């Protein structure tokens, strides 16, 4: 699941609401990673495969959205299905890789590595969107890559396989953002959200058939909670960005890292090491700089 650009300047009176919505979205997004970890490692939940966890995430999110669609009756016709399919496939794969990673490493570390996605989006934008990158943005890329090297153990002789999964998730999510950019330029955000979860649910449920095992009662409850939490986070995220410039609220997106660290400590007693904080800090600094410099360039 990545930051999307806003399209209009924020009204001063709407800023507290946008900030609250973004922080709420971040708290819930961190909960989804926590739930995925519980589903993957807890014997009571059945120790589910990441493909099955991502199927629950998309299917029950779609069920939750179905209630909203029934009430709001939005126009879902006329979408660019090719772009939607690309976005949904990348979103499903990114979620599955993230869920696989969090089962075997601290939540905060995995979350920090997925924050590399803006950097990969910037790199993908060169061939796909015709973007150009200046020296300052390349410097931001270098800072983020240094942080990723610290967190994955690259260069230190002890590479963490789970960390590589999280890094791969960042690559895929970075590509997803290219599709999101294309779609948000042409379609309403709510339609994008609904179609994404519909296609993602079909892809995820089909893939899950190959590794299916019947969840326990606790497993089913966590899968339902995972899907509903994700869609709630997505709705709050849209509320935060609607009618506002991304630069005003997107930096708050990185508070997910704080929530992930708190949840990991509260439930698993995990205290991030100094090198993890340093790596995470470099990734956040580089990714935030790349995002804000890119928006400044578009505004200029």
CSV table of C-alpha atoms in Angstrom, one decimal:
chain,number,residue,atom,x,y,z
A,1,UNK,CA,0.0,0.0,0.0
A,2,UNK,CA,2.2,4.7,-1.2
A,3,UNK,CA,1.9,8.8,-1.1
A,4,UNK,CA,-0.1,10.4,-3.9
A,5,UNK,CA,0.2,14.0,-5.0
A,6,UNK,CA,-2.6,16.5,-4.1
A,7,UNK,CA,-4.0,18.8,-6.7
A,8,UNK,CA,-5.0,22.1,-5.0
A,9,UNK,CA,-3.8,24.5,-2.3
A,10,UNK,CA,-5.1,23.8,1.2
A,11,UNK,CA,-7.5,26.2,2.8
A,12,UNK,CA,-6.1,27.2,6.2
A,13,UNK,CA,-9.2,26.1,8.0
A,14,UNK,CA,-8.9,22.6,6.5
A,15,UNK,CA,-5.4,21.9,7.6
A,16,UNK,CA,-6.0,20.5,11.1
A,17,UNK,CA,-8.5,18.1,9.6
A,18,UNK,CA,-6.0,17.0,6.9
A,19,UNK,CA,-3.3,16.6,9.5
A,20,UNK,CA,-5.5,14.5,11.8
A,21,UNK,CA,-6.7,12.4,8.9
A,22,UNK,CA,-3.1,11.7,7.7
A,23,UNK,CA,-1.9,10.8,11.2
A,24,UNK,CA,-4.9,8.5,11.7
A,25,UNK,CA,-4.2,6.8,8.3
A,26,UNK,CA,-0.6,6.2,9.4
A,27,UNK,CA,-1.6,4.7,12.7
A,28,UNK,CA,-4.0,2.3,10.9
A,29,UNK,CA,-1.5,1.5,8.2
A,30,UNK,CA,1.0,0.4,10.9
A,31,UNK,CA,-1.7,-1.7,12.4
A,32,UNK,CA,-2.1,-3.5,9.1
A,33,UNK,CA,1.5,-4.5,9.2
A,34,UNK,CA,1.1,-5.6,12.8
A,35,UNK,CA,-1.9,-7.8,11.9
A,36,UNK,CA,-0.1,-9.3,9.0
A,37,UNK,CA,2.8,-10.2,11.3
A,38,UNK,CA,0.4,-11.8,13.8
A,39,UNK,CA,-1.3,-13.8,11.0
A,40,UNK,CA,2.1,-15.0,9.8
A,41,UNK,CA,3.7,-16.0,13.1
A,42,UNK,CA,0.9,-16.8,15.5
A,43,UNK,CA,0.0,-20.4,15.9
A,44,UNK,CA,-3.4,-19.4,17.1
A,45,UNK,CA,-4.0,-17.5,13.8
A,46,UNK,CA,-2.8,-20.5,11.8
A,47,UNK,CA,0.6,-19.2,10.6
A,48,UNK,CA,-0.9,-18.2,7.3
A,49,UNK,CA,1.1,-17.8,4.0
A,50,UNK,CA,1.7,-14.2,2.9
A,51,UNK,CA,-0.4,-14.8,-0.3
A,52,UNK,CA,-3.4,-15.8,1.9
A,53,UNK,CA,-2.9,-12.8,4.2
A,54,UNK,CA,-2.9,-10.4,1.2
A,55,UNK,CA,-6.0,-12.1,-0.1
A,56,UNK,CA,-7.8,-11.4,3.2
A,57,UNK,CA,-6.5,-7.8,3.1
A,58,UNK,CA,-8.0,-7.1,-0.4
A,59,UNK,CA,-11.2,-9.2,-0.1
A,60,UNK,CA,-12.4,-7.8,3.2
A,61,UNK,CA,-11.3,-4.3,2.2
A,62,UNK,CA,-13.5,-4.7,-0.8
A,63,UNK,CA,-16.4,-5.9,1.4
A,64,UNK,CA,-16.0,-2.8,3.5
A,65,UNK,CA,-15.9,-0.5,0.5
A,66,UNK,CA,-19.0,-2.2,-0.8
A,67,UNK,CA,-21.0,-0.7,2.0
A,68,UNK,CA,-19.7,2.8,1.1
A,69,UNK,CA,-20.4,2.2,-2.6
A,70,UNK,CA,-24.0,1.1,-1.8
A,71,UNK,CA,-24.6,4.3,0.1
A,72,UNK,CA,-22.7,6.8,-2.1
A,73,UNK,CA,-23.4,5.2,-5.5
A,74,UNK,CA,-20.4,6.7,-7.2
A,75,UNK,CA,-19.9,6.5,-10.9
A,76,UNK,CA,-17.4,3.6,-11.5
A,77,UNK,CA,-17.7,3.5,-15.3
A,78,UNK,CA,-15.1,4.8,-17.8
A,79,UNK,CA,-12.0,3.7,-15.9
A,80,UNK,CA,-8.8,3.0,-17.7
A,81,UNK,CA,-8.7,-0.7,-16.9
A,82,UNK,CA,-5.2,-1.3,-18.2
A,83,UNK,CA,-3.7,1.2,-15.8
A,84,UNK,CA,-6.0,-0.1,-13.0
A,85,UNK,CA,-4.8,-3.6,-13.6
A,86,UNK,CA,-1.2,-2.5,-13.5
A,87,UNK,CA,-1.7,-0.6,-10.3
A,88,UNK,CA,-3.7,-3.4,-8.6
A,89,UNK,CA,-1.1,-6.0,-9.5
A,90,UNK,CA,1.7,-3.9,-8.2
A,91,UNK,CA,-0.3,-3.2,-5.1
A,92,UNK,CA,-1.0,-6.8,-4.4
A,93,UNK,CA,2.6,-7.9,-5.0
A,94,UNK,CA,3.9,-5.0,-2.8
A,95,UNK,CA,1.5,-6.0,0.0
A,96,UNK,CA,2.4,-9.7,-0.2
A,97,UNK,CA,6.2,-8.9,-0.1
A,98,UNK,CA,5.7,-6.6,2.8
A,99,UNK,CA,3.6,-9.2,4.7
A,100,UNK,CA,6.3,-11.8,4.1
A,101,UNK,CA,9.0,-9.4,5.4
A,102,UNK,CA,7.2,-8.3,8.6
A,103,UNK,CA,6.8,-11.9,9.7
A,104,UNK,CA,10.6,-12.3,10.0
A,105,UNK,CA,11.9,-8.8,11.0
A,106,UNK,CA,11.0,-5.9,13.2
A,107,UNK,CA,8.0,-3.9,12.0
A,108,UNK,CA,9.9,-0.6,12.1
A,109,UNK,CA,12.8,-1.9,10.0
A,110,UNK,CA,10.5,-3.4,7.3
A,111,UNK,CA,8.4,-0.2,7.3
A,112,UNK,CA,11.5,2.0,6.9
A,113,UNK,CA,12.6,-0.1,3.9
A,114,UNK,CA,9.3,0.3,2.2
A,115,UNK,CA,9.8,4.1,2.5
A,116,UNK,CA,12.3,3.6,-0.3
A,117,UNK,CA,9.3,3.5,-2.7
A,118,UNK,CA,9.4,7.3,-3.5
A,119,UNK,CA,13.0,6.9,-4.6
A,120,UNK,CA,12.1,4.1,-6.9
A,121,UNK,CA,9.1,6.0,-8.2
A,122,UNK,CA,11.4,8.9,-9.0
A,123,UNK,CA,13.7,6.5,-10.9
A,124,UNK,CA,10.8,4.9,-12.8
A,125,UNK,CA,9.5,8.3,-13.7
A,126,UNK,CA,12.5,8.9,-15.9
A,127,UNK,CA,11.6,6.3,-18.6
A,128,UNK,CA,7.8,6.2,-18.0
A,129,UNK,CA,6.9,9.9,-17.4
A,130,UNK,CA,9.9,11.6,-19.1
A,131,UNK,CA,11.0,13.1,-15.8
A,132,UNK,CA,14.5,14.6,-15.3
A,133,UNK,CA,16.5,14.4,-12.0
A,134,UNK,CA,18.8,17.1,-10.9
A,135,UNK,CA,21.8,16.8,-8.6
A,136,UNK,CA,19.9,17.5,-5.4
A,137,UNK,CA,17.4,14.7,-6.0
A,138,UNK,CA,20.3,12.3,-7.0
A,139,UNK,CA,21.8,13.2,-3.6
A,140,UNK,CA,18.6,12.3,-1.9
A,141,UNK,CA,18.6,9.0,-3.7
A,142,UNK,CA,22.1,8.3,-2.4
A,143,UNK,CA,21.1,9.1,1.2
A,144,UNK,CA,18.2,6.7,1.0
A,145,UNK,CA,20.3,3.9,-0.5
A,146,UNK,CA,22.9,4.3,2.2
A,147,UNK,CA,20.1,3.9,4.8
A,148,UNK,CA,18.8,0.8,3.0
A,149,UNK,CA,22.3,-0.7,2.9
A,150,UNK,CA,22.5,-0.3,6.7
A,151,UNK,CA,19.1,-1.9,7.3
A,152,UNK,CA,19.6,-4.8,4.9
A,153,UNK,CA,23.1,-5.5,6.0
A,154,UNK,CA,24.5,-5.1,2.4
A,155,UNK,CA,28.2,-4.4,2.7
A,156,UNK,CA,28.4,-5.8,6.2
A,157,UNK,CA,28.5,-9.5,5.2
A,158,UNK,CA,25.2,-10.4,6.8
A,159,UNK,CA,22.3,-9.6,4.4
A,160,UNK,CA,18.9,-10.2,5.9
A,161,UNK,CA,16.6,-12.1,3.5
A,162,UNK,CA,13.5,-10.6,5.0
A,163,UNK,CA,15.0,-7.1,4.5
A,164,UNK,CA,15.5,-7.9,0.8
A,165,UNK,CA,11.8,-8.8,0.6
A,166,UNK,CA,10.9,-5.4,2.1
A,167,UNK,CA,13.2,-3.7,-0.3
A,168,UNK,CA,11.6,-5.6,-3.2
A,169,UNK,CA,8.3,-4.4,-1.9
A,170,UNK,CA,9.5,-0.8,-2.1
A,171,UNK,CA,10.5,-1.3,-5.8
A,172,UNK,CA,7.1,-2.7,-6.7
A,173,UNK,CA,5.3,0.0,-4.7
A,174,UNK,CA,7.4,2.6,-6.5
A,175,UNK,CA,6.1,1.2,-9.8
A,176,UNK,CA,2.6,1.3,-8.4
A,177,UNK,CA,2.9,5.0,-7.8
A,178,UNK,CA,3.6,5.5,-11.5
A,179,UNK,CA,0.2,4.0,-12.3
A,180,UNK,CA,-1.4,6.0,-9.5
A,181,UNK,CA,0.0,9.2,-11.0
A,182,UNK,CA,-1.4,8.3,-14.4
A,183,UNK,CA,-4.8,7.5,-12.8
A,184,UNK,CA,-5.1,10.5,-10.5
A,185,UNK,CA,-4.5,12.7,-13.5
A,186,UNK,CA,-7.6,11.2,-15.2
A,187,UNK,CA,-10.0,9.7,-12.7
A,188,UNK,CA,-11.7,10.4,-9.3
A,189,UNK,CA,-9.7,9.1,-6.4
A,190,UNK,CA,-12.6,7.1,-4.9
A,191,UNK,CA,-13.2,5.3,-8.2
A,192,UNK,CA,-9.5,4.4,-8.2
A,193,UNK,CA,-9.7,3.1,-4.6
A,194,UNK,CA,-12.8,0.9,-5.4
A,195,UNK,CA,-11.5,-0.5,-8.7
A,196,UNK,CA,-8.0,-1.2,-7.2
A,197,UNK,CA,-9.5,-3.3,-4.4
A,198,UNK,CA,-11.8,-5.1,-6.8
A,199,UNK,CA,-9.0,-6.1,-9.2
A,200,UNK,CA,-6.6,-6.7,-6.3
A,201,UNK,CA,-9.1,-9.0,-4.6
A,202,UNK,CA,-9.5,-11.1,-7.7
A,203,UNK,CA,-5.7,-11.4,-8.2
A,204,UNK,CA,-5.0,-12.0,-4.5
A,205,UNK,CA,-7.8,-14.6,-4.0
A,206,UNK,CA,-6.7,-16.5,-7.1
A,207,UNK,CA,-3.1,-16.6,-6.0
A,208,UNK,CA,-4.1,-17.7,-2.5
A,209,UNK,CA,-5.8,-20.8,-3.8
A,210,UNK,CA,-2.4,-22.3,-4.4
A,211,UNK,CA,-1.3,-22.1,-0.8
A,212,UNK,CA,-4.8,-22.3,0.9
A,213,UNK,CA,-5.1,-23.6,4.4
A,214,UNK,CA,-8.2,-23.1,6.5
A,215,UNK,CA,-7.7,-20.3,9.0
A,216,UNK,CA,-8.6,-20.7,12.7
A,217,UNK,CA,-11.4,-18.6,14.1
A,218,UNK,CA,-8.8,-16.1,15.4
A,219,UNK,CA,-7.2,-16.2,11.9
A,220,UNK,CA,-10.5,-15.3,10.2
A,221,UNK,CA,-11.1,-12.5,12.7
A,222,UNK,CA,-7.7,-11.0,12.1
A,223,UNK,CA,-8.1,-11.3,8.3
A,224,UNK,CA,-11.5,-9.4,8.5
A,225,UNK,CA,-9.9,-6.8,10.8
A,226,UNK,CA,-6.9,-6.5,8.4
A,227,UNK,CA,-9.1,-5.7,5.4
A,228,UNK,CA,-11.4,-3.2,7.3
A,229,UNK,CA,-8.4,-1.5,8.9
A,230,UNK,CA,-6.7,-1.1,5.5
A,231,UNK,CA,-9.8,0.4,3.8
A,232,UNK,CA,-10.3,2.7,6.7
A,233,UNK,CA,-6.7,3.9,6.4
A,234,UNK,CA,-7.1,4.4,2.6
A,235,UNK,CA,-10.2,6.5,3.2
A,236,UNK,CA,-8.5,8.7,5.8
A,237,UNK,CA,-5.6,9.0,3.4
A,238,UNK,CA,-7.9,10.3,0.6
A,239,UNK,CA,-9.5,12.7,3.1
A,240,UNK,CA,-6.0,14.0,4.0
A,241,UNK,CA,-5.1,14.7,0.4
A,242,UNK,CA,-8.3,15.9,-1.1
A,243,UNK,CA,-8.0,19.5,-2.1
A,244,UNK,CA,-4.5,19.9,-0.7
A,245,UNK,CA,-1.0,20.1,-1.9
A,246,UNK,CA,0.9,16.9,-1.0
A,247,UNK,CA,3.8,18.8,0.5
A,248,UNK,CA,1.5,20.0,3.3
A,249,UNK,CA,0.6,16.6,4.7
A,250,UNK,CA,2.8,13.9,3.0
A,251,UNK,CA,5.7,14.5,5.4
A,252,UNK,CA,3.4,13.2,8.1
A,253,UNK,CA,3.2,9.9,6.2
A,254,UNK,CA,6.5,8.9,7.8
A,255,UNK,CA,4.9,8.8,11.2
A,256,UNK,CA,4.0,5.2,10.3
A,257,UNK,CA,7.6,4.4,11.4
A,258,UNK,CA,6.9,5.7,14.9
A,259,UNK,CA,3.6,3.8,15.2
A,260,UNK,CA,5.3,0.6,13.9
A,261,UNK,CA,8.1,0.9,16.5
A,262,UNK,CA,5.5,1.5,19.3
A,263,UNK,CA,3.4,-1.5,18.2
A,264,UNK,CA,6.4,-3.8,17.9
A,265,UNK,CA,7.7,-2.8,21.3
A,266,UNK,CA,4.2,-3.1,22.9
A,267,UNK,CA,3.5,-6.6,21.5
A,268,UNK,CA,6.8,-8.2,20.9
A,269,UNK,CA,9.2,-6.2,23.1
A,270,UNK,CA,11.3,-5.3,20.1
A,271,UNK,CA,13.7,-2.3,20.7
A,272,UNK,CA,15.3,-1.1,17.4
A,273,UNK,CA,19.1,-1.0,17.5
A,274,UNK,CA,21.0,2.2,16.9
A,275,UNK,CA,22.0,1.1,13.4
A,276,UNK,CA,18.4,0.5,12.6
A,277,UNK,CA,17.4,4.0,13.7
A,278,UNK,CA,20.3,5.5,11.7
A,279,UNK,CA,19.3,3.5,8.6
A,280,UNK,CA,15.6,4.4,9.0
A,281,UNK,CA,16.5,8.0,9.5
A,282,UNK,CA,18.6,8.2,6.3
A,283,UNK,CA,15.8,6.5,4.3
A,284,UNK,CA,13.1,8.9,5.6
A,285,UNK,CA,15.3,11.9,5.0
A,286,UNK,CA,16.3,10.9,1.5
A,287,UNK,CA,12.8,9.8,0.5
A,288,UNK,CA,11.2,13.0,1.9
A,289,UNK,CA,13.7,15.2,0.2
A,290,UNK,CA,13.2,13.4,-3.1
A,291,UNK,CA,9.4,13.8,-2.8
A,292,UNK,CA,9.5,17.5,-1.8
A,293,UNK,CA,12.1,18.4,-4.4
A,294,UNK,CA,10.1,16.7,-7.1
A,295,UNK,CA,7.0,18.6,-6.1
A,296,UNK,CA,8.9,21.9,-6.0
A,297,UNK,CA,10.2,21.2,-9.5
A,298,UNK,CA,6.6,20.5,-10.8
A,299,UNK,CA,5.3,23.7,-9.2
A,300,UNK,CA,8.2,25.7,-10.7
